[in-house]
JSON list of C-alpha atoms in Angstrom, two decimals:
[
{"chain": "A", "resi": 1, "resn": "UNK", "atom": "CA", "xyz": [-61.73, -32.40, -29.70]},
{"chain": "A", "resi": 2, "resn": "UNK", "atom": "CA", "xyz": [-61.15, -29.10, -31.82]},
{"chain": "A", "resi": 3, "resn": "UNK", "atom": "CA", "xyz": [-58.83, -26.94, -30.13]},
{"chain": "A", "resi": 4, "resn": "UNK", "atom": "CA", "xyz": [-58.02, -23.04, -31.22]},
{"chain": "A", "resi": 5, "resn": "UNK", "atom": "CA", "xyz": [-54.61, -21.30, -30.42]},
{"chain": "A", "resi": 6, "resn": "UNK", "atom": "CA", "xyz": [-55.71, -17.42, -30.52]},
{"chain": "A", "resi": 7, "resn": "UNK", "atom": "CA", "xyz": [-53.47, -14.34, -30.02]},
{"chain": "A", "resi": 8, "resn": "UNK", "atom": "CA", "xyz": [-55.50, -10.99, -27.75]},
{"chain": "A", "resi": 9, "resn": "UNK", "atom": "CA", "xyz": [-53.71, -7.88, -26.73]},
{"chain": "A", "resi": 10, "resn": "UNK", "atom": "CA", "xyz": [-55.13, -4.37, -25.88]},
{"chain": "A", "resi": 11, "resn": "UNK", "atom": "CA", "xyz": [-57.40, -5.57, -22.75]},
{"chain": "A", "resi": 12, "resn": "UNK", "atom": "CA", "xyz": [-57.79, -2.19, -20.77]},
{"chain": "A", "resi": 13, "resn": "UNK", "atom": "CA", "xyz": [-58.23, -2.42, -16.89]},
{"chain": "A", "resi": 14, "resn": "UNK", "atom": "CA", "xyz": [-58.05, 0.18, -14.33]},
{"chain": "A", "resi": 15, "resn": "UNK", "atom": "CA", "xyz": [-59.11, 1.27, -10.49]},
{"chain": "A", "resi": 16, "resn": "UNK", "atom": "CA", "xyz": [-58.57, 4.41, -8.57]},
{"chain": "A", "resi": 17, "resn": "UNK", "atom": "CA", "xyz": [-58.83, 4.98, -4.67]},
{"chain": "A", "resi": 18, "resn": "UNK", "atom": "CA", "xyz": [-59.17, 8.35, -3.29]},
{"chain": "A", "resi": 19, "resn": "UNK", "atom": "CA", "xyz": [-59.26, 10.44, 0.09]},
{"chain": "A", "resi": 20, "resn": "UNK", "atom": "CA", "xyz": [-60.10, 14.24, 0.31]},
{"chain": "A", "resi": 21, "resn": "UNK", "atom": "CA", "xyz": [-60.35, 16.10, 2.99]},
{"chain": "A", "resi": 22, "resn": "UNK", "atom": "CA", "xyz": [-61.24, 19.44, 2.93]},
{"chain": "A", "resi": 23, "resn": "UNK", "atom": "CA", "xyz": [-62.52, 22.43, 4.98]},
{"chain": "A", "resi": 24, "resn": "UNK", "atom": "CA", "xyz": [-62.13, 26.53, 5.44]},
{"chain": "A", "resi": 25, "resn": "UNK", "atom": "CA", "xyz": [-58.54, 25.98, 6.34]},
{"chain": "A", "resi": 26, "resn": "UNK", "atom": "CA", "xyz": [-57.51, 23.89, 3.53]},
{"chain": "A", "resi": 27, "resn": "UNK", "atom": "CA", "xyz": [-57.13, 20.69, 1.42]},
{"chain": "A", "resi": 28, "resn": "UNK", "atom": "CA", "xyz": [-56.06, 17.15, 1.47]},
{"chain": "A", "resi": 29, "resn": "UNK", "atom": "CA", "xyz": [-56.18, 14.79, -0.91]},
{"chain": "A", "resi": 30, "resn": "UNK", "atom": "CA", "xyz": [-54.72, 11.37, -2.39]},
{"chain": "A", "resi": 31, "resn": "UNK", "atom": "CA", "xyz": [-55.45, 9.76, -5.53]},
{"chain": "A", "resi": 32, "resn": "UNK", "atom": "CA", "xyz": [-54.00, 6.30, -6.70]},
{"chain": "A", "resi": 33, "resn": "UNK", "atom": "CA", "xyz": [-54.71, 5.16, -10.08]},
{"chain": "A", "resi": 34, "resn": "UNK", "atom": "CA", "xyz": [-53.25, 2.07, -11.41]},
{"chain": "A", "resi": 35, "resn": "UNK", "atom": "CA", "xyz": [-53.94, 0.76, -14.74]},
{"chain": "A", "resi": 36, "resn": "UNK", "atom": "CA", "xyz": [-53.06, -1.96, -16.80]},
{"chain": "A", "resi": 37, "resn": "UNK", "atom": "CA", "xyz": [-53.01, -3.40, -20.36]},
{"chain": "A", "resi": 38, "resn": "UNK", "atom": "CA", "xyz": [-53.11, -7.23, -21.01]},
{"chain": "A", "resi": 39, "resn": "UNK", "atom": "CA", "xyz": [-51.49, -9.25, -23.97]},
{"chain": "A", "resi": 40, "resn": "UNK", "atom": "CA", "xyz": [-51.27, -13.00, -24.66]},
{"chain": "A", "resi": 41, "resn": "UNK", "atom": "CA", "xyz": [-52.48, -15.73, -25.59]},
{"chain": "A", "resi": 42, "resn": "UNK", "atom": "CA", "xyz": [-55.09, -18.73, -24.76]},
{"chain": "A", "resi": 43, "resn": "UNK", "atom": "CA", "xyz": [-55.85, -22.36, -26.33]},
{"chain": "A", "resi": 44, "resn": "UNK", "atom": "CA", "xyz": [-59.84, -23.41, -26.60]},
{"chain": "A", "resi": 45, "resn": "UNK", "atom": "CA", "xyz": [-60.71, -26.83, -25.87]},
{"chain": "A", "resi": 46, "resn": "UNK", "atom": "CA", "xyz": [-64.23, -27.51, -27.44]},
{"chain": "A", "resi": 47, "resn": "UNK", "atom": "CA", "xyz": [-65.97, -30.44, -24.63]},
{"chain": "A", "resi": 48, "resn": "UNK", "atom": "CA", "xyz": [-69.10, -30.58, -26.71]},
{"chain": "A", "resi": 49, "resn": "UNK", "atom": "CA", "xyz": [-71.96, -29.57, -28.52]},
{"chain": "A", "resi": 50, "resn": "UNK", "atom": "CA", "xyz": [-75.53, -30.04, -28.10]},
{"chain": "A", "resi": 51, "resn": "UNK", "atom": "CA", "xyz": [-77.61, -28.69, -30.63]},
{"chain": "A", "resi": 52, "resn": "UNK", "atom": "CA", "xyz": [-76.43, -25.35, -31.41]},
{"chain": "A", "resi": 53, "resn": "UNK", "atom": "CA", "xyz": [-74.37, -25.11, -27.52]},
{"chain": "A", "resi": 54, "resn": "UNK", "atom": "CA", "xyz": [-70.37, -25.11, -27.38]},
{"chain": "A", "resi": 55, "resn": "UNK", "atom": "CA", "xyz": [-69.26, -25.76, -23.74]},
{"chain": "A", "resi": 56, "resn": "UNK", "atom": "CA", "xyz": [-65.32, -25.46, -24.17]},
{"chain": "A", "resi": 57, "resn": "UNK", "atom": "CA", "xyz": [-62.84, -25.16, -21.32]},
{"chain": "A", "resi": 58, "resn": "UNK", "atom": "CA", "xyz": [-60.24, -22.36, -21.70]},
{"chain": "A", "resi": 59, "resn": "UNK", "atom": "CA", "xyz": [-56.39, -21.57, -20.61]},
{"chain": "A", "resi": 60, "resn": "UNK", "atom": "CA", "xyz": [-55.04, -18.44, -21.21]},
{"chain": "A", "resi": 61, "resn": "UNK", "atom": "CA", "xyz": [-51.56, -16.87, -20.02]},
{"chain": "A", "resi": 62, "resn": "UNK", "atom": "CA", "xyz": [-49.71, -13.79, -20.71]},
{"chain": "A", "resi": 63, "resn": "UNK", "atom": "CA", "xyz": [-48.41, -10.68, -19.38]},
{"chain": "A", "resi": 64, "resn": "UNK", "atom": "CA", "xyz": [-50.19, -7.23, -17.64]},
{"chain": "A", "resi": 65, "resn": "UNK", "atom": "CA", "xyz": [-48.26, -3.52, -18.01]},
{"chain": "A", "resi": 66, "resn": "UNK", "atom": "CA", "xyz": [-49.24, -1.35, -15.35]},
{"chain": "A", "resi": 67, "resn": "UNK", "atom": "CA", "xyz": [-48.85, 1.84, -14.75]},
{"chain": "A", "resi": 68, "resn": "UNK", "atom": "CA", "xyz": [-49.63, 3.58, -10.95]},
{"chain": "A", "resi": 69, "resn": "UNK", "atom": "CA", "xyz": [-50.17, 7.05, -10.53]},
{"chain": "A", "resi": 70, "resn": "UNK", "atom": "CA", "xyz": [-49.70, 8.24, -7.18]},
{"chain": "A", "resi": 71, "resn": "UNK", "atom": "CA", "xyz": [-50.96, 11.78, -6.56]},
{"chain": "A", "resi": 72, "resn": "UNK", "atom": "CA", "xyz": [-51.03, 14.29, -3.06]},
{"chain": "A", "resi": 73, "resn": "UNK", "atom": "CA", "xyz": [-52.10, 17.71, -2.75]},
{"chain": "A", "resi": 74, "resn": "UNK", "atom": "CA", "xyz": [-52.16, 19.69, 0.28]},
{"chain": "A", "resi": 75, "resn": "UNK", "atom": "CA", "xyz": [-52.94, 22.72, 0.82]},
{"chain": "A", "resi": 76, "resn": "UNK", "atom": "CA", "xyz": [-53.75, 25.31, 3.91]},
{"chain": "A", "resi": 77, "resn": "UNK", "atom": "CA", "xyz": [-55.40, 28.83, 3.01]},
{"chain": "A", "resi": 78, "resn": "UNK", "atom": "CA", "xyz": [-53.11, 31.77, 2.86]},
{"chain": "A", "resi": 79, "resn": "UNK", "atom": "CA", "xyz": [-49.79, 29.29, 3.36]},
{"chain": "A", "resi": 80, "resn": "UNK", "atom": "CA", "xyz": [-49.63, 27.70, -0.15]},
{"chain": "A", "resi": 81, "resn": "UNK", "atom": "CA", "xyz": [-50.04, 24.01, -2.20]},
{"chain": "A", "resi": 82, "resn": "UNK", "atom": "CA", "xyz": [-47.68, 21.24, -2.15]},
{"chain": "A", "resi": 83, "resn": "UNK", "atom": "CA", "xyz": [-48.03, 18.32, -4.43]},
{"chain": "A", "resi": 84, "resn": "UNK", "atom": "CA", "xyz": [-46.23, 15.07, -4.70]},
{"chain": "A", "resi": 85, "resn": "UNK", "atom": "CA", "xyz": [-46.52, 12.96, -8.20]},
{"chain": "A", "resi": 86, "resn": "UNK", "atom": "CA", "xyz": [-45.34, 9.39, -8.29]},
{"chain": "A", "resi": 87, "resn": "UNK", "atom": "CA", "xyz": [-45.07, 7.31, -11.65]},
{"chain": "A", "resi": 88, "resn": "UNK", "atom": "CA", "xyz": [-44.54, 3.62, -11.14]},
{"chain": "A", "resi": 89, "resn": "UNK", "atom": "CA", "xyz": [-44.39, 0.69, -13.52]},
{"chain": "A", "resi": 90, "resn": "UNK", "atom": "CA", "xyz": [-44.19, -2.78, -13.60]},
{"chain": "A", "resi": 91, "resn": "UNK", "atom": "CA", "xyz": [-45.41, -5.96, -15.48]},
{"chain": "A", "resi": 92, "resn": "UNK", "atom": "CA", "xyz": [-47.26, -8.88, -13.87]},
{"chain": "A", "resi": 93, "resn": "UNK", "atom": "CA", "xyz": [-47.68, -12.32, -15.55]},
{"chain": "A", "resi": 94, "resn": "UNK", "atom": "CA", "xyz": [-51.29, -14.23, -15.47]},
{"chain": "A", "resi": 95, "resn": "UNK", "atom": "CA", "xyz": [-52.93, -17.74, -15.95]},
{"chain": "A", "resi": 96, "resn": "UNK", "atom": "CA", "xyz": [-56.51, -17.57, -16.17]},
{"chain": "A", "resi": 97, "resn": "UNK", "atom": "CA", "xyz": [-58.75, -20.98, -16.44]},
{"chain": "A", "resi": 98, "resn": "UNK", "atom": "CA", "xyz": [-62.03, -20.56, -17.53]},
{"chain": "A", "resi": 99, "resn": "UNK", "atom": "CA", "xyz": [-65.42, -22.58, -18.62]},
{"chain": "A", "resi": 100, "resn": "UNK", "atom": "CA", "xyz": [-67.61, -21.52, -21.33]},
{"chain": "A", "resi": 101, "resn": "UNK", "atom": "CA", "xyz": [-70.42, -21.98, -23.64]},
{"chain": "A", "resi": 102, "resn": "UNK", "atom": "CA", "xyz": [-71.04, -20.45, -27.14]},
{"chain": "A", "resi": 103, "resn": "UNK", "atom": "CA", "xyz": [-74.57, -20.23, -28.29]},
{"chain": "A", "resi": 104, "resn": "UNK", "atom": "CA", "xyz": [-74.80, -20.42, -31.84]},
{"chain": "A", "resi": 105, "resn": "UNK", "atom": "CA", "xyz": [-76.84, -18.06, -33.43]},
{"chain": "A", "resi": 106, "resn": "UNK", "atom": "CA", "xyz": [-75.68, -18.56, -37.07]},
{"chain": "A", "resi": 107, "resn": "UNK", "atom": "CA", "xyz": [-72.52, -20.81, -38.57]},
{"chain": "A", "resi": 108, "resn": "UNK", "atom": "CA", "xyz": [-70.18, -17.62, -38.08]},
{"chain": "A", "resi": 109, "resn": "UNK", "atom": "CA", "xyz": [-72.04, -15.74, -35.13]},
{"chain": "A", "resi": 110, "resn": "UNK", "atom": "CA", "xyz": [-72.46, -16.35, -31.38]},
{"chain": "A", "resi": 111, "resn": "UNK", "atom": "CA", "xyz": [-72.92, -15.27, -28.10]},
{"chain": "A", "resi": 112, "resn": "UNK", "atom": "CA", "xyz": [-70.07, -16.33, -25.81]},
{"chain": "A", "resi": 113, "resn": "UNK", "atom": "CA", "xyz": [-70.06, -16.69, -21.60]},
{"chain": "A", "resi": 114, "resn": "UNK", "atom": "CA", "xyz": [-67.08, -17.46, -19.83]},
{"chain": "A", "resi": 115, "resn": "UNK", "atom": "CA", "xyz": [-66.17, -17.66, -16.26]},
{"chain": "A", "resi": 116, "resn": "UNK", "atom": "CA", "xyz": [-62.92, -18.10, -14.63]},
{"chain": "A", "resi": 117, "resn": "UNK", "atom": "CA", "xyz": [-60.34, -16.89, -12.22]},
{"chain": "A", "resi": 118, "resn": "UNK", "atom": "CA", "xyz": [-57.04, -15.22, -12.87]},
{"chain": "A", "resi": 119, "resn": "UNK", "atom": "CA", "xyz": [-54.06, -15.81, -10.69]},
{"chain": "A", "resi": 120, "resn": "UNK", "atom": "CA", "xyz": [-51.17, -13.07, -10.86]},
{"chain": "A", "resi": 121, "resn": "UNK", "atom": "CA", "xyz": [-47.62, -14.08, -10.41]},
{"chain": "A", "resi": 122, "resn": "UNK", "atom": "CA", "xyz": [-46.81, -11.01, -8.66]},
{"chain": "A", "resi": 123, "resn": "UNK", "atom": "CA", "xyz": [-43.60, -8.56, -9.21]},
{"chain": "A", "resi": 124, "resn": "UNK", "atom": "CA", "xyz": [-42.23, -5.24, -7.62]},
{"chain": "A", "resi": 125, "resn": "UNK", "atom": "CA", "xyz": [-43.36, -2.55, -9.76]},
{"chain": "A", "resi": 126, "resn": "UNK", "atom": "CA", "xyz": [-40.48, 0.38, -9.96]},
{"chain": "A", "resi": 127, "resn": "UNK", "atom": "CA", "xyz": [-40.24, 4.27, -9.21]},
{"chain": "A", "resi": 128, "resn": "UNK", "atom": "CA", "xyz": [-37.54, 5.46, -11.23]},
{"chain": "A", "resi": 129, "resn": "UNK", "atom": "CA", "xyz": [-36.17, 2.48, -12.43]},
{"chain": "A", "resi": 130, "resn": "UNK", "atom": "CA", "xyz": [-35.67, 1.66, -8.71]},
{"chain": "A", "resi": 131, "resn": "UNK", "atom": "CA", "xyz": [-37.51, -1.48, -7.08]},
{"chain": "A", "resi": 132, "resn": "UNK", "atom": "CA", "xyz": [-39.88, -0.97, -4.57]},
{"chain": "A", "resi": 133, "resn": "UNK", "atom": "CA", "xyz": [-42.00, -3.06, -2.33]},
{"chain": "A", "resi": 134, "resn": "UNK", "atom": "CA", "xyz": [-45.50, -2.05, -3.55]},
{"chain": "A", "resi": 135, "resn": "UNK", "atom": "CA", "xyz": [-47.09, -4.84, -6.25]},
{"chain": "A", "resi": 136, "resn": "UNK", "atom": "CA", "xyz": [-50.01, -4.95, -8.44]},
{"chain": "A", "resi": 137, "resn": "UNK", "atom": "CA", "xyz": [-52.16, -7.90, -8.28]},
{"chain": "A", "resi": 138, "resn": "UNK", "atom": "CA", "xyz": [-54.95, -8.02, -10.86]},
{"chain": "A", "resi": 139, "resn": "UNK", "atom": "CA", "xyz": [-55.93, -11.87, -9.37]},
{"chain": "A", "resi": 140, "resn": "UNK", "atom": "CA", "xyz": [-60.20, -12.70, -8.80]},
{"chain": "A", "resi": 141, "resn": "UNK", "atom": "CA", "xyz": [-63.13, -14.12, -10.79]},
{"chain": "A", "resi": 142, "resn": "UNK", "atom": "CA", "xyz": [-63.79, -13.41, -14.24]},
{"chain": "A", "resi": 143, "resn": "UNK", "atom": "CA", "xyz": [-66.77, -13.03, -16.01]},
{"chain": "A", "resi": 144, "resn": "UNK", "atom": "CA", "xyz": [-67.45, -12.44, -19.28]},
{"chain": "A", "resi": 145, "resn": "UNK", "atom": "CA", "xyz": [-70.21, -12.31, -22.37]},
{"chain": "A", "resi": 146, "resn": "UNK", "atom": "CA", "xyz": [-69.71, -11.01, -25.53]},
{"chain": "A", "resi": 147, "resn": "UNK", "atom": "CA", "xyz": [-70.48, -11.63, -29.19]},
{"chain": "A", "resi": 148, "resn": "UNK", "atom": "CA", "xyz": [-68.03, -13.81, -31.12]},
{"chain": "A", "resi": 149, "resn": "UNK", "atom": "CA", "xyz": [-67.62, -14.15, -35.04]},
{"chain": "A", "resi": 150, "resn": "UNK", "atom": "CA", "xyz": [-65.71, -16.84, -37.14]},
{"chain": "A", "resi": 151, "resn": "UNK", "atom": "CA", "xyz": [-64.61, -16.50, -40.50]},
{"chain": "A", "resi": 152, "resn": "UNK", "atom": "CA", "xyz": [-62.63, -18.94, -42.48]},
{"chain": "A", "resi": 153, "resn": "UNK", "atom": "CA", "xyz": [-59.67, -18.02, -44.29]},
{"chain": "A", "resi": 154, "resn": "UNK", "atom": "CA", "xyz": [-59.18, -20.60, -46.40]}
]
């Protein structure tokens, strides 16, 4: 049983939902972005190898800053614009099981699939420091490929 304690940070996610209407008369539209940026950690549990095949399972945990941008313009032709701008923020924190394999192509190069799921333990995100009732909830499937590299330090 080998079994890897690894630090990640700087995981980028985002979505954005929109409705415009427009016509002759004028102009309505609504734009939420939220984004957020994942640190933490996650431990490696090697099951086996065959051949040059790594199937580990995986458990990693940590924390999600998000930012939502909340953004209205409406307008009507010869009466003027309004807009409304809303910044909130909060912080979610995550546990995400996964399985994997590693496919060895070389003793320090691989290519790496994972699939999991990642459960959110939800909080109020805030709108000028004030709580509100609207939450971010990054939760569903996960999966990944990539290429992985080892080197040994000492």
């Amino acid at each position: 049983l080998n079994l890897f304690v690894r630090l990640y940070g700087g995981l980028f996610q985002n979505t954005v939902a929109q409705n415009h209407l427009a016509d002759y008369s004028g102009e309505y539209k609504h734009t939420i972005k939220i984004n957020g940026h994942k640190i933490g950690v996650f431990e490696r549990f090697t099951l086996t190898n065959i051949k040059n095949i790594d199937l580990y399972v995986e458990l990693a945990g940590g924390m999600i800053i998000n930012n939502l941008n909340n953004n209205i313009v409406f307008s009507l032709e010869g009466i003027g614009k309004e807009y409304q701008k809303e910044d909130l923020n909060g912080v979610n924190y995550f546990l995400q099981p996964s399985l994997g394999m590693i496919y060895k192509l070389s003793s320090w190069l691989g290519i790496n699939f994972n699939v999991g799921y990642e459960y959110n333990i939800l909080n109020k995100m805030r709108l000028d420091h004030q709580e509100t009732n609207i939450r971010s909830d990054w939760s569903g499937l996960r999966l990944n490929m990539g290429i992985i590299t080892s080197f040994k330090i000492m």
